[in-house]
mmCIF file of C-alpha atoms in Angstrom:
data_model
loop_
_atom_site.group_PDB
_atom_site.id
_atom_site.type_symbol
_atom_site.label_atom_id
_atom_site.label_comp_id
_atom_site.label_asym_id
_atom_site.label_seq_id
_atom_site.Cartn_x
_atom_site.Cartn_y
_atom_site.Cartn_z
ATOM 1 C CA UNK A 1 123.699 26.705 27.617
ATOM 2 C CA UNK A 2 122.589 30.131 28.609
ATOM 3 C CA UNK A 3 121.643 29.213 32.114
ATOM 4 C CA UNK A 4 125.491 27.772 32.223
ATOM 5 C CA UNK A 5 126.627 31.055 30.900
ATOM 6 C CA UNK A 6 124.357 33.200 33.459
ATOM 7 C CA UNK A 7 125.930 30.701 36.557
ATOM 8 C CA UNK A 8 129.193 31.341 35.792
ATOM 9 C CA UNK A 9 128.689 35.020 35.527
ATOM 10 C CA UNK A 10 127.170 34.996 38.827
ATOM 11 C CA UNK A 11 130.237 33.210 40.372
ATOM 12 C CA UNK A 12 132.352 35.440 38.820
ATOM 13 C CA UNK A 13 130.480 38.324 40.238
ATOM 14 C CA UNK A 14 130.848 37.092 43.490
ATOM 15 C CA UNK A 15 134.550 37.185 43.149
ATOM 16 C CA UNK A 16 135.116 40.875 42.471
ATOM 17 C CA UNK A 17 136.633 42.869 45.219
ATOM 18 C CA UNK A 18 134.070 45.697 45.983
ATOM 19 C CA UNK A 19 135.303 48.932 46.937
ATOM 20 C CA UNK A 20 133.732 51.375 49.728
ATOM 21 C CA UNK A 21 133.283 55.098 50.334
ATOM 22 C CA UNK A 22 133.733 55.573 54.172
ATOM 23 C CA UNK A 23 132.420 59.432 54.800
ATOM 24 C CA UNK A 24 132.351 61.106 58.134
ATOM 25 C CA UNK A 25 135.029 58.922 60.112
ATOM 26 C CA UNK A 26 136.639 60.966 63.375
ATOM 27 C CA UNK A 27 140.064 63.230 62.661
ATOM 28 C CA UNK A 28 141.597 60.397 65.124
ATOM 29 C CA UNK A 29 140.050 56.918 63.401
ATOM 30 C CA UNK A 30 143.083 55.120 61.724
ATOM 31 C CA UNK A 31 144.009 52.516 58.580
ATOM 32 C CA UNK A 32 144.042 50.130 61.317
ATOM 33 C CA UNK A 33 140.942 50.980 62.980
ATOM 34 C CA UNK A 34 138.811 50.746 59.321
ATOM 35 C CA UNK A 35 140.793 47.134 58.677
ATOM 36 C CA UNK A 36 139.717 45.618 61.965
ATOM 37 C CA UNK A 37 136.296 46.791 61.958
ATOM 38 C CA UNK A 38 135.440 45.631 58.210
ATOM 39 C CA UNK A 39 137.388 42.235 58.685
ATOM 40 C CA UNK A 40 134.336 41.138 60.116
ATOM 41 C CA UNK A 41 133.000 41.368 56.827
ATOM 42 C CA UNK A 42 134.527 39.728 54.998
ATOM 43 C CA UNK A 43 138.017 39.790 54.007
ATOM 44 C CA UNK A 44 140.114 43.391 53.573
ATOM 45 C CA UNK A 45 142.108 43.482 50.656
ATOM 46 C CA UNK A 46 142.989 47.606 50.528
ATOM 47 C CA UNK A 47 142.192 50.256 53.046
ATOM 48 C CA UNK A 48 143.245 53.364 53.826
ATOM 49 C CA UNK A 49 142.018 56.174 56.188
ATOM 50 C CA UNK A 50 143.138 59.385 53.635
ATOM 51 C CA UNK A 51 145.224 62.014 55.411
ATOM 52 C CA UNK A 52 146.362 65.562 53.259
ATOM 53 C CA UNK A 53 149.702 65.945 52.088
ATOM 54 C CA UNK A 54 151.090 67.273 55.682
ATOM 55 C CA UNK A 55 149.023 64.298 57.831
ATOM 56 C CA UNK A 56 145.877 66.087 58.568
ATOM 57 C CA UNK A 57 143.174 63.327 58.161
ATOM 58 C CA UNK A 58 140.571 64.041 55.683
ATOM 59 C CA UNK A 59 137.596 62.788 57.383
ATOM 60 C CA UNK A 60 137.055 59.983 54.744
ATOM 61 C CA UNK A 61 138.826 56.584 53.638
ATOM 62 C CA UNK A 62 137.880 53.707 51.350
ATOM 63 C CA UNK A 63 137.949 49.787 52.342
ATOM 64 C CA UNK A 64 138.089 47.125 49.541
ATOM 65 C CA UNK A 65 136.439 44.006 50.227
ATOM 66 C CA UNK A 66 137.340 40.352 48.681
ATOM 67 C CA UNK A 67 133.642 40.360 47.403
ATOM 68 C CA UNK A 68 130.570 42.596 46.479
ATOM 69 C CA UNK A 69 128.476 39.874 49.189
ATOM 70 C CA UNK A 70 130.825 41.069 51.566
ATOM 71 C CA UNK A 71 129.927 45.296 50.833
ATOM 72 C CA UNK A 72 126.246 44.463 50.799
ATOM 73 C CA UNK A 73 126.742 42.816 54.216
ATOM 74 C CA UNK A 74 127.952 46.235 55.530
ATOM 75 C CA UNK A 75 125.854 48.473 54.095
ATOM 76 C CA UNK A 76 122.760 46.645 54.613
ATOM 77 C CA UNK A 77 123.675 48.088 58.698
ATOM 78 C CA UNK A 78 124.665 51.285 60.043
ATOM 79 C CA UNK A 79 128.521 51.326 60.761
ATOM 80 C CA UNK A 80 129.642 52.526 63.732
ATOM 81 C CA UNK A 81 133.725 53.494 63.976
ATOM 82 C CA UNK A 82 135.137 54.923 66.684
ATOM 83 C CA UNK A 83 132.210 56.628 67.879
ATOM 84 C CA UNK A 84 130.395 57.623 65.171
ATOM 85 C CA UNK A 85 128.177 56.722 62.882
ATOM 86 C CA UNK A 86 129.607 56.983 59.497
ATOM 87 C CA UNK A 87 128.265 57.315 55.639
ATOM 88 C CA UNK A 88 129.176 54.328 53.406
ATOM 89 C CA UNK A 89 128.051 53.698 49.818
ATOM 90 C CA UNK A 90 130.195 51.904 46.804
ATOM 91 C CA UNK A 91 133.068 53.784 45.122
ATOM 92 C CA UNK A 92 132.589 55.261 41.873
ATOM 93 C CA UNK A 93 136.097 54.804 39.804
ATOM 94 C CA UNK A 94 137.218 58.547 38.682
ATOM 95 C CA UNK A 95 135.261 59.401 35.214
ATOM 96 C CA UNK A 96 132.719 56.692 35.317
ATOM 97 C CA UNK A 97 129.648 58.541 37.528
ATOM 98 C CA UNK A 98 127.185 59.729 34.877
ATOM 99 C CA UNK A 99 126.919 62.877 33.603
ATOM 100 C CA UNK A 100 123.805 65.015 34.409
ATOM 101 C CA UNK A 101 121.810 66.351 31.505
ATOM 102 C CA UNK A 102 122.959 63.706 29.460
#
């Protein structure tokens, strides 16, 4: 019974959509440009390249991938976008990164 219980946890692990960090992308890479490069990944459910309130880029974005299998894929290899090497890890939801000294 608890092996049953551990299997379907596992599948339903494998089914979360796994949000990524993108750091150091170029002032000119685009939404577009993130989408087609991670689609080889797996499948793209949410990305964005984020841009300040008057359209200067920000030099970061976040891609959201159909499954965690899919993120480990990526950042088990260095990424290159347009040019450049960039700095992935997972996103931390706002509030939930641990406190230090605690």
């Amino acid at each position: 019974m608890v092996s049953m219980d551990k299997q379907h946890q596992q599948e339903e692990e494998c089914l979360r959509p796994a949000k990524l960090f993108i750091g150091g992308i170029t002032r000119h890479t685009t939404t577009k440009q993130l989408r087609d490069h991670f689609s080889r990944y797996g499948k793209v459910l949410d990305c964005v390249a984020m841009r300040q309130p008057d359209g200067r880029p920000r030099g970061f974005g976040y891609v959201t991938l159909d499954s965690p299998t899919a993120a480990d894929r990526c950042l088990a290899e260095p990424q290159v976008i347009d040019g450049r090497v960039v700095d992935m890890k997972r996103a931390v939801p706002e509030g939930s990164s641990p406190i230090a000294g605690t």
